[in-house]
């Protein structure tokens, strides 16, 4: 048994200063107890959730809890989606950076670190943070909770016009770990667009271990975007839980392109009647990267609609995993659900394990699912070459075209431009031989 | 450009296979500048293969013989190099390119062909103006230019898009592969007009077709009948009418008669 990583984590935990907030101390302690029991999901045998992702290279190292760090805004803007039109909230190594952020004064957005020092906010924290997730079988989420020090709580009362852009920047100091934490609470009838980005990293190994909770109140309409773009030396594990109430709409688009081992574990529970969720994703892996998307949808009430549409582009010796389940419970009659994962494989050494699953316990539903993996279409390349476009350019246009279906669906122009540029830059020069 | 006694394209004893299967079995064909030739023949005779081999489609292997284009042997040329030198294949089944905008595709093709000709790149405004002229000529819906190439286009729209590309890229040799298939009368008229506008003494056209119908609109100088990978009969446009009347069986019979 390799328990040295546990010992190291205890040491880090014991070095944490007590929070002035009693609730927080208790929260951490409870989480650490769970973490001690379950550890990290090293064992893959019999563990469907981690079947295709080995974390041995993550746990065989000793990490220090990342420190606060002073960096300038240009560093952030170089790597993250950013616009002066947005409300930009920036965390460095998991710690809120007031210098770089423009927190509105209406109290709708709270940095958890400051809120914990304010007794009047105690109930608010208690009623939100940790209320949606269940880490009893989730080592990484328990680990994140054990180290709760800071984070962001966004409460949306009404229609939030300004786009909230939350950036978690990791300085990537050698063998450090950081624990970003986000809670989004959209009250009834509210609407907002929120961008959640994980960026940074360095040439050294580091670990970003985030937790995000989203509560979508009845008739609310939340658009969420998630960006994973750290360096190839970063391990990034993200855990998110979303609950959608009656008649509410939750749309989320996830982009994954940078991490050594990346994992995004997201479950959306359609907790109210006629709830609607629309999940899209684009992952792009190259070199020796490993990207695991584990995306689940849980239909619990009648008239729910869910669309899950992921696409992957794989190059080099990279590996991608797409897993997750659409569950339609017995009570969830009249559910409509589509689940699909399409992959474009650019290299004979790349591999995808795509296993979307569908469990239906209701008898009056419309559900479909499917997965595909294929190379660039030879006829398409020839068609373009026959118009004078060289093979490399043709391939590039086709690869980009494959991604475009997801990128082009982003309705925030500045974000779409960022994605276009960022993905175009990462498309390799590739000539297909047929 | 055209020297004395030089053909637009000269095909000599051309044999070609797809995989291990021989399709073309000794084609000889010479097309002068300014001429329109029609290649007719029953299904599976090798008509489309001929057009695709000239365009350089990967997987279509020349096993013997040569293709001389404007005095230069192009057997080993890449398809994009042939296109840049002025060979254009209008596809029987134009390919859909999801996510690749028609505008972007046309601009990329236009720039690469123009570069080969030594002409300077057009500004976006100049290009848009030219594109708009050609779009109107083929009566293509302006929205289609913003959409993915051929995706969700009707059969007729796809063929109009081929003719739009023909006009825009302005090649010297146009290979029209079953361009009339799937077209209604109006679309056929528009497409044929596009081809007739393209026609001039410095350009040549090779029309591959099963039916005579398109030849009512685009009048060929010569008609060749292809059967089982070789040209079995050549003639003027009268031959197409005769074929329409008597069918391909007639050729087979006249061949076995030894006439």
XYZ file of C-alpha atoms in Angstrom:
693
model
C 0.000 0.000 0.000
C 1.244 3.382 -0.893
C 0.096 5.514 1.986
C 2.909 8.001 1.879
C 0.746 10.459 -0.003
C -1.821 10.283 2.834
C 0.834 10.994 5.450
C 2.024 13.922 3.455
C -1.520 15.271 3.142
C -2.008 14.986 6.943
C 1.181 16.947 7.421
C -0.103 19.639 5.127
C -3.466 19.616 6.872
C -1.847 20.016 10.276
C 0.092 22.997 9.029
C -3.113 24.836 8.124
C -3.870 27.777 10.352
C -7.175 27.459 12.143
C -9.824 29.564 10.537
C -11.443 32.292 12.610
C -14.675 30.739 11.455
C -15.776 27.797 13.582
C -18.013 26.375 10.900
C -15.067 26.290 8.540
C -12.858 24.433 11.005
C -15.576 21.844 11.526
C -16.156 21.582 7.774
C -12.486 20.881 7.137
C -12.232 18.415 9.967
C -15.230 16.380 8.821
C -13.882 16.336 5.287
C -10.460 15.227 6.474
C -12.024 12.364 8.407
C -13.731 11.172 5.248
C -10.579 11.640 3.263
C -8.641 9.526 5.788
C -11.160 6.750 5.288
C -11.396 6.720 1.545
C -8.159 8.273 0.266
C -7.766 8.922 -3.433
C -9.192 6.532 -6.059
C -5.964 4.670 -6.707
C -7.673 1.338 -7.177
C -9.268 1.060 -10.563
C -10.433 -2.500 -10.429
C -14.145 -2.551 -9.749
C -14.214 1.252 -9.783
C -16.227 2.125 -12.879
C -15.714 5.848 -12.325
C -11.934 5.611 -12.587
C -11.640 2.606 -14.858
C -9.627 4.296 -17.590
C -7.663 6.867 -15.621
C -4.655 5.876 -13.558
C -3.712 8.355 -10.874
C -0.600 6.524 -9.674
C 1.611 9.249 -11.149
C -0.398 11.821 -9.202
C -0.234 10.083 -5.831
C 3.390 8.976 -5.929
C 4.483 12.546 -5.232
C 4.514 14.718 -2.146
C 2.834 18.054 -2.580
C 2.981 21.222 -0.569
C -0.102 23.362 -0.222
C 0.363 26.205 -2.729
C 1.072 29.663 -1.316
C -0.358 33.005 -2.230
C 1.543 34.650 -5.028
C 1.741 38.082 -6.595
C 1.351 38.062 -10.313
C 0.339 40.760 -12.735
C -2.804 40.991 -14.786
C -0.979 40.568 -18.092
C 0.142 37.102 -17.058
C -3.502 36.207 -16.572
C -4.686 37.866 -19.751
C -2.122 35.983 -21.789
C -3.600 32.638 -20.918
C -7.215 33.107 -19.851
C -10.328 34.424 -21.535
C -10.606 38.010 -20.383
C -12.516 41.117 -21.336
C -12.839 44.506 -19.716
C -16.557 44.229 -20.371
C -16.825 41.369 -17.894
C -16.778 41.161 -14.113
C -13.388 39.510 -13.702
C -12.683 37.668 -10.472
C -9.242 36.213 -10.140
C -7.848 33.555 -7.876
C -4.177 32.712 -7.700
C -3.355 29.260 -6.357
C -6.877 29.028 -4.982
C -6.681 32.387 -3.135
C -8.801 35.353 -4.078
C -6.733 38.239 -5.427
C -8.526 41.522 -4.751
C -5.874 43.496 -6.644
C -6.621 41.749 -9.903
C -10.358 41.414 -9.465
C -13.299 43.736 -9.835
C -15.737 42.450 -7.279
C -19.043 44.337 -7.513
C -20.136 46.032 -4.305
C -23.714 44.749 -4.359
C -22.768 41.741 -2.245
C -23.862 39.275 -4.900
C -20.378 37.933 -5.222
C -18.490 36.996 -2.081
C -14.961 35.785 -1.712
C -15.228 33.012 0.807
C -11.952 33.894 2.556
C -13.286 37.320 3.613
C -16.787 36.023 4.278
C -15.386 33.587 6.807
C -14.085 36.502 8.861
C -17.519 38.082 8.971
C -20.001 36.560 11.419
C -22.966 37.975 9.554
C -22.081 35.760 6.620
C -21.757 32.567 8.631
C -25.209 31.213 7.834
C -24.863 31.981 4.196
C -21.681 29.938 3.930
C -23.100 27.118 5.976
C -26.177 26.882 3.771
C -24.269 26.790 0.526
C -20.700 25.485 0.575
C -20.798 21.703 0.477
C -24.583 21.560 0.322
C -24.794 20.091 -3.163
C -21.845 17.736 -3.294
C -21.495 14.444 -1.547
C -17.845 13.560 -1.094
C -18.410 10.354 0.860
C -17.021 8.379 -2.074
C -15.050 11.162 -3.755
C -11.486 11.383 -2.484
C -10.511 14.435 -4.495
C -13.601 16.404 -3.449
C -13.011 15.426 0.181
C -9.416 16.558 -0.182
C -10.518 19.908 -1.590
C -13.011 20.331 1.270
C -10.371 19.512 3.882
C -8.354 22.466 2.680
C -11.193 24.982 2.421
C -9.626 28.407 2.876
C -11.033 30.523 0.124
C -13.253 30.405 -2.926
C -16.120 32.237 -4.520
C -19.805 32.345 -3.782
C -21.966 33.891 -6.479
C -25.594 34.599 -5.653
C -27.742 35.661 -8.539
C -30.983 37.363 -7.547
C -32.087 38.766 -10.805
C -30.867 39.077 -14.358
C -27.143 39.562 -14.190
C -26.188 41.471 -17.300
C -22.455 41.479 -16.790
C -20.703 38.230 -17.578
C -18.939 36.862 -14.524
C -15.499 35.593 -15.422
C -13.881 33.526 -12.696
C -10.254 32.671 -13.329
C -8.325 30.186 -11.234
C -4.685 30.710 -12.044
C -2.128 28.197 -10.878
C 1.447 29.506 -10.674
C 2.626 25.922 -10.959
C 5.276 26.064 -8.235
C 6.999 22.709 -8.210
C 5.045 19.966 -6.434
C 2.315 22.159 -5.026
C -1.410 21.600 -4.921
C -4.198 24.167 -4.926
C -7.908 23.791 -4.181
C -10.199 26.139 -6.105
C -13.740 26.299 -4.837
C -16.813 27.821 -6.446
C -20.480 27.960 -5.572
C -23.073 29.455 -7.903
C -26.532 29.991 -6.559
C -29.073 31.212 -9.085
C -32.304 32.180 -7.424
C -35.726 31.730 -9.035
C -36.248 33.580 -12.312
C -32.683 34.826 -12.469
C -30.310 34.606 -15.389
C -26.548 34.908 -15.820
C -23.527 33.863 -17.853
C -20.549 32.577 -15.925
C -17.106 31.557 -17.165
C -14.967 29.305 -14.993
C -11.361 28.922 -16.129
C -8.459 26.857 -14.888
C -5.258 28.194 -16.358
C -1.557 28.539 -15.611
C 0.842 25.872 -14.524
C 4.528 25.746 -15.330
C 7.244 23.374 -16.479
C 7.067 21.831 -13.013
C 4.537 19.378 -11.727
C 1.584 20.729 -9.794
C -1.951 19.681 -8.953
C -5.152 21.682 -9.275
C -8.037 20.053 -7.444
C -11.253 22.015 -7.796
C -14.841 21.725 -6.650
C -17.753 23.596 -8.169
C -21.364 23.550 -6.984
C -24.178 25.084 -8.966
C -27.751 25.478 -7.850
C -30.196 26.627 -10.493
C -33.469 27.868 -8.977
C -36.844 27.468 -10.608
C -37.239 29.242 -13.938
C -33.651 30.441 -13.807
C -31.513 30.394 -16.923
C -27.794 29.872 -16.367
C -25.148 29.729 -19.046
C -21.908 28.271 -17.838
C -18.583 27.899 -19.629
C -15.632 25.973 -18.327
C -12.113 26.203 -19.627
C -9.258 23.879 -18.752
C -6.046 25.174 -20.208
C -3.076 24.546 -17.969
C 0.413 23.383 -18.973
C 1.245 19.807 -19.896
C 2.890 19.331 -16.496
C -0.225 19.995 -14.500
C -2.610 17.470 -13.062
C -6.099 18.879 -12.988
C -8.982 17.200 -11.272
C -12.310 19.001 -11.336
C -15.442 17.909 -9.570
C -18.765 19.593 -10.128
C -22.342 19.023 -9.084
C -25.316 20.898 -10.499
C -28.927 20.866 -9.369
C -31.651 22.247 -11.586
C -35.050 23.132 -10.205
C -38.492 23.353 -11.898
C -38.597 24.907 -15.374
C -34.977 26.014 -15.124
C -32.404 25.865 -17.893
C -28.747 25.079 -17.386
C -26.387 25.235 -20.354
C -22.753 24.416 -19.956
C -19.926 24.213 -22.457
C -16.638 22.714 -21.398
C -13.317 23.119 -23.188
C -10.395 20.967 -22.193
C -7.034 21.295 -23.771
C -4.291 21.644 -21.240
C -3.236 19.205 -18.526
C -0.957 16.227 -18.163
C -3.771 14.257 -16.612
C -7.088 16.072 -16.731
C -10.308 14.894 -15.242
C -13.676 16.594 -15.250
C -16.323 14.836 -13.238
C -19.668 16.537 -13.527
C -23.133 15.438 -12.562
C -26.212 17.450 -13.377
C -29.340 16.512 -11.459
C -32.638 17.553 -13.025
C -34.200 17.998 -9.661
C -37.361 19.825 -10.747
C -40.111 19.194 -13.245
C -39.513 20.339 -16.796
C -35.868 21.085 -16.108
C -33.606 21.469 -19.093
C -29.889 20.886 -19.388
C -27.692 21.332 -22.365
C -24.121 20.125 -21.954
C -21.506 20.550 -24.635
C -17.839 19.828 -24.581
C -14.724 19.927 -26.661
C -11.510 18.231 -25.636
C -8.263 18.390 -27.498
C -5.384 16.190 -26.449
C -1.867 15.803 -27.804
C 1.549 14.480 -26.775
C 1.154 12.224 -23.768
C -1.893 13.967 -22.357
C -4.718 12.081 -20.735
C -8.156 13.694 -20.535
C -11.066 12.063 -18.803
C -14.557 13.535 -18.997
C -17.001 11.808 -16.723
C -20.317 13.524 -17.347
C -23.542 12.338 -15.771
C -27.120 13.466 -16.037
C -29.727 12.398 -13.537
C -33.381 12.816 -14.522
C -35.516 12.664 -11.401
C -38.767 14.432 -12.381
C -41.205 14.550 -15.283
C -40.759 16.428 -18.559
C -37.007 16.873 -18.305
C -34.880 17.547 -21.348
C -31.173 16.884 -21.585
C -28.754 17.220 -24.464
C -25.220 16.051 -24.062
C -22.928 16.677 -26.973
C -19.164 16.212 -26.638
C -16.458 16.198 -29.258
C -12.827 15.197 -28.978
C -9.740 15.708 -31.108
C -6.836 13.417 -30.280
C -3.275 13.664 -31.490
C 0.131 12.199 -30.597
C 0.094 9.430 -28.031
C -2.686 11.048 -26.094
C -5.623 9.314 -24.585
C -9.123 10.526 -23.908
C -11.902 8.987 -21.915
C -15.532 9.871 -22.211
C -17.750 8.223 -19.675
C -20.827 8.885 -17.696
C -24.408 7.938 -17.486
C -27.745 9.404 -18.333
C -30.057 8.073 -15.685
C -33.800 8.347 -16.161
C -35.506 7.469 -12.914
C -38.903 5.873 -12.662
C -40.551 9.190 -11.773
C -38.974 10.975 -14.733
C -41.656 10.232 -17.314
C -41.690 12.137 -20.628
C -37.957 12.660 -20.446
C -36.176 13.564 -23.655
C -32.474 12.904 -23.694
C -29.743 12.772 -26.305
C -26.172 11.856 -25.464
C -23.378 11.799 -27.998
C -19.592 11.791 -28.140
C -17.719 12.146 -31.418
C -13.994 11.815 -31.758
C -11.518 12.740 -34.421
C -8.351 10.711 -34.134
C -5.356 12.327 -35.807
C -2.686 9.838 -34.887
C -2.439 6.046 -34.931
C -1.022 6.189 -31.401
C -3.897 8.122 -29.866
C -6.734 6.312 -28.194
C -10.200 7.117 -26.945
C -12.389 5.099 -24.619
C -15.866 6.404 -25.135
C -18.506 4.700 -23.056
C -21.657 6.761 -22.776
C -24.302 4.805 -20.897
C -28.025 5.151 -20.589
C -30.172 3.698 -17.814
C -33.892 4.103 -18.199
C -36.359 3.143 -15.479
C -39.312 5.182 -16.792
C -41.443 3.761 -19.593
C -42.488 6.885 -21.490
C -39.280 8.565 -22.653
C -37.383 9.534 -25.781
C -33.708 8.791 -25.400
C -30.796 8.222 -27.713
C -27.065 7.886 -27.299
C -24.025 7.162 -29.385
C -20.285 7.471 -29.740
C -18.058 7.639 -32.790
C -14.342 7.753 -33.461
C -12.786 8.278 -36.835
C -10.068 9.835 -38.885
C -10.321 12.808 -41.221
C -12.464 11.886 -44.195
C -10.342 11.144 -47.287
C -13.016 12.392 -49.702
C -13.174 15.725 -47.874
C -9.412 16.200 -48.131
C -9.419 15.320 -51.837
C -12.299 17.690 -52.506
C -10.306 20.553 -51.015
C -7.055 19.552 -52.716
C -8.869 19.421 -56.050
C -9.532 23.139 -55.500
C -5.839 23.901 -55.058
C -5.759 23.832 -51.245
C -2.701 21.889 -50.063
C -3.208 18.786 -47.943
C -1.892 20.345 -44.725
C -4.182 23.368 -44.991
C -7.110 21.144 -45.940
C -6.528 18.970 -42.888
C -6.274 22.021 -40.659
C -9.520 23.472 -41.977
C -11.277 20.154 -41.455
C -9.940 19.692 -37.921
C -10.956 23.203 -37.059
C -14.306 22.615 -38.746
C -14.845 19.649 -36.461
C -14.255 21.843 -33.397
C -16.201 24.744 -34.832
C -19.561 23.145 -34.148
C -18.906 23.562 -30.413
C -16.886 26.785 -30.529
C -19.369 28.542 -32.764
C -22.211 27.795 -30.368
C -20.610 30.097 -27.767
C -22.710 33.246 -27.743
C -20.188 35.541 -26.032
C -18.132 37.096 -28.861
C -14.974 37.752 -26.809
C -14.977 34.221 -25.450
C -15.581 32.754 -28.882
C -12.634 34.742 -30.265
C -10.421 33.504 -27.456
C -11.428 29.922 -28.184
C -11.001 30.275 -31.940
C -7.509 31.637 -31.511
C -6.532 29.229 -28.810
C -7.755 26.164 -30.701
C -6.482 27.292 -34.083
C -3.040 27.762 -32.579
C -3.020 24.286 -31.118
C -4.030 22.427 -34.266
C -0.934 20.587 -35.416
C 0.371 20.781 -38.966
C -0.736 17.476 -40.198
C -0.713 15.875 -43.597
C -2.981 12.941 -43.993
C -1.764 10.072 -46.129
C -4.477 8.013 -47.677
C 0.861 29.620 -73.922
C -0.368 27.037 -76.389
C 2.392 26.009 -78.728
C 1.768 24.747 -82.202
C 0.486 21.158 -82.240
C 0.194 21.220 -78.486
C -2.924 19.796 -76.907
C -4.735 20.941 -73.806
C -4.596 17.362 -72.668
C -3.256 14.261 -74.286
C -3.981 10.887 -72.773
C -1.842 8.036 -74.056
C -2.529 4.334 -73.445
C -3.828 5.123 -69.954
C -4.333 2.173 -67.626
C -5.544 2.788 -64.098
C -6.675 0.676 -61.158
C -8.564 1.256 -57.963
C -6.954 -1.070 -55.464
C -6.239 -4.229 -57.428
C -9.092 -3.758 -59.849
C -8.154 -2.458 -63.300
C -10.722 0.101 -64.452
C -9.122 1.960 -67.338
C -7.601 -0.296 -69.961
C -5.770 1.776 -72.508
C -7.417 5.148 -73.071
C -6.175 7.359 -75.890
C -7.685 10.806 -76.073
C -6.487 14.218 -77.237
C -8.328 17.438 -76.532
C -7.391 20.647 -78.307
C -7.639 24.126 -76.807
C -11.172 25.439 -77.124
C -12.797 22.038 -77.597
C -15.590 20.358 -75.701
C -15.444 16.564 -75.516
C -18.141 14.358 -74.050
C -17.343 10.964 -72.572
C -20.417 8.790 -72.560
C -20.906 5.250 -71.472
C -22.963 2.910 -69.364
C -22.589 2.653 -65.582
C -19.311 1.110 -64.531
C -17.565 1.792 -67.818
C -14.861 3.932 -66.164
C -16.093 7.438 -67.078
C -15.879 8.890 -63.575
C -12.603 7.087 -62.971
C -11.113 8.838 -66.001
C -12.128 12.261 -64.676
C -10.811 11.445 -61.208
C -7.510 10.051 -62.480
C -6.930 13.273 -64.434
C -7.647 15.248 -61.256
C -5.229 13.062 -59.277
C -7.528 11.377 -56.799
C -5.514 9.332 -54.257
C -6.219 5.633 -54.524
C -6.642 5.796 -58.281
C -3.361 4.423 -59.521
C -1.988 4.844 -63.018
C -0.429 1.522 -63.957
C 0.570 2.357 -67.524
C 0.486 5.227 -69.986
C 0.587 8.946 -69.461
C -1.434 12.102 -69.028
C 0.150 15.102 -70.736
C -1.399 18.406 -69.700
C -0.292 21.406 -71.749
C 2.871 19.599 -72.743
C 3.757 18.402 -69.248
C 3.417 14.857 -67.964
C 1.351 15.087 -64.795
C 1.034 11.394 -63.806
C 2.762 12.012 -60.475
C 1.460 15.509 -59.715
C -0.397 16.140 -56.476
C -4.076 16.973 -56.896
C -3.559 20.491 -55.495
C -0.764 21.133 -58.007
C -3.002 20.028 -60.879
C -5.726 22.336 -59.616
C -3.298 25.246 -59.400
C -2.167 24.556 -62.957
C -5.759 24.868 -64.134
C -7.429 21.461 -63.935
C -10.846 21.582 -62.295
C -13.052 18.625 -61.429
C -16.730 19.323 -60.858
C -17.768 16.445 -58.610
C -20.598 14.056 -59.284
C -21.248 14.071 -55.546
C -19.866 17.324 -54.094
C -18.519 16.628 -50.612
C -20.010 18.181 -47.485
C -17.436 19.830 -45.222
C -19.014 20.318 -41.791
C -17.650 23.345 -39.956
C -15.736 24.668 -42.989
C -17.471 27.848 -44.124
C -18.119 28.156 -47.824
C -16.588 31.629 -47.859
C -13.435 30.472 -46.099
C -13.132 27.479 -48.421
C -13.583 29.561 -51.554
C -11.091 32.179 -50.360
C -8.459 29.540 -49.538
C -8.931 27.880 -52.940
C -8.974 31.195 -54.786
C -5.803 32.452 -53.073
C -3.841 29.280 -53.770
C -4.807 29.166 -57.450
C -4.072 32.872 -57.886
C -0.715 32.567 -56.213
C 0.278 29.882 -58.727
C -0.681 32.212 -61.556
C 1.622 34.861 -60.082
C -1.247 37.249 -59.414
C -1.415 39.287 -56.239
C -3.817 38.329 -53.492
C -7.145 40.149 -53.640
C -8.320 42.158 -50.664
C -11.333 40.766 -48.871
C -13.458 43.494 -50.394
C -12.290 42.747 -53.940
C -12.782 39.045 -53.385
C -16.283 39.562 -51.975
C -17.222 41.633 -55.013
C -16.029 38.948 -57.411
C -17.697 36.211 -55.393
C -20.962 38.115 -55.375
C -20.940 38.430 -59.177
C -20.422 34.714 -59.622
C -22.953 33.871 -56.937
C -25.606 35.886 -58.718
C -24.736 34.249 -62.025
C -25.533 30.789 -60.638
C -28.498 32.138 -58.646
C -27.175 30.684 -55.404
C -28.822 31.704 -52.117
C -26.516 34.306 -50.438
C -26.950 32.563 -47.082
C -25.221 29.467 -48.389
C -21.915 31.343 -48.616
C -21.965 31.763 -44.838
C -22.816 28.132 -44.166
C -20.615 25.046 -44.072
C -19.585 23.850 -47.534
C -22.408 21.856 -49.133
C -23.833 20.903 -45.744
C -27.596 20.792 -45.960
C -27.470 22.021 -49.574
C -29.981 20.479 -51.962
C -28.644 18.473 -54.906
C -29.147 21.457 -57.191
C -27.464 23.869 -54.769
C -24.436 21.604 -54.557
C -24.072 21.550 -58.329
C -24.490 25.325 -58.551
C -21.766 25.619 -55.958
C -19.517 23.527 -58.224
C -20.185 25.880 -61.114
C -19.613 28.893 -58.868
C -16.197 27.423 -58.051
C -15.531 26.805 -61.734
C -16.213 30.449 -62.494
C -14.260 31.764 -59.513
C -11.148 29.611 -59.924
C -11.166 30.115 -63.701
C -9.256 26.957 -64.690
C -8.227 26.001 -68.229
C -9.510 22.428 -68.275
C -12.881 21.659 -66.723
C -13.799 18.049 -65.998
C -17.542 17.803 -65.419
C -18.385 14.501 -63.771
C -22.097 13.712 -64.197
C -22.849 17.354 -63.514
C -26.388 16.927 -64.799
C -27.335 14.115 -62.442
C -30.021 15.070 -59.976
C -30.757 18.436 -61.587
C -34.171 19.725 -62.508
C -34.608 21.655 -65.757
C -34.063 25.094 -64.179
C -30.917 24.065 -62.366
C -29.660 22.337 -65.495
C -30.164 25.541 -67.446
C -28.287 27.637 -64.858
C -25.448 25.144 -64.621
C -25.170 24.875 -68.405
C -25.120 28.643 -68.771
C -22.263 28.745 -66.301
C -20.330 26.235 -68.371
C -21.084 28.057 -71.619
C -19.859 31.349 -70.149
C -16.667 29.566 -69.133
C -16.092 28.232 -72.660
C -13.552 30.091 -74.810
C -10.763 29.286 -77.284
C -8.173 28.978 -74.505
C -10.163 26.536 -72.434
C -11.331 22.983 -72.838
C -14.111 20.961 -71.297
C -14.471 17.246 -70.752
C -18.031 16.249 -69.875
C -18.616 12.848 -68.376
C -22.244 11.841 -68.663
C -24.502 8.866 -68.845
C -27.322 10.710 -70.567
C -27.464 12.877 -73.618
C -29.683 15.476 -71.914
C -26.955 17.926 -70.825
C -25.520 17.900 -74.340
C -28.653 19.727 -75.509
C -27.364 22.627 -73.431
C -23.604 22.235 -73.779
C -22.801 21.236 -77.338
C -19.752 18.971 -77.613
C -17.323 19.008 -80.525
C -16.618 15.318 -80.052
C -18.330 12.430 -78.327
C -16.499 9.308 -77.158
C -18.119 6.143 -75.950
C -16.344 4.416 -73.098
C -17.022 0.760 -72.386
C -15.172 -1.527 -70.027
C -12.304 0.924 -69.658
C -11.594 1.777 -73.278
C -12.973 4.168 -75.859
C -14.886 2.028 -78.333
C -16.331 4.688 -80.558
C -15.771 8.385 -81.244
C -17.767 10.816 -83.281
C -19.368 14.231 -83.386
C -22.371 15.368 -81.355
C -24.555 13.309 -83.687
C -23.224 10.204 -81.947
C -24.814 11.307 -78.669
C -28.208 11.561 -80.306
C -27.778 8.176 -81.894
C -26.901 6.720 -78.485
C -29.935 8.327 -76.939
C -32.080 6.688 -79.566
C -30.475 3.261 -79.776
C -28.912 2.806 -76.325
C -25.511 1.446 -75.390
C -26.508 -2.079 -76.408
C -26.346 -0.871 -79.975
C -22.629 -0.103 -79.625
C -21.984 -3.504 -78.119
C -23.778 -5.195 -80.963
C -22.017 -3.176 -83.619
C -18.718 -4.050 -81.919
C -19.409 -7.770 -81.956
C -20.382 -7.465 -85.617
C -16.864 -6.282 -86.171
C -18.089 -3.132 -87.864
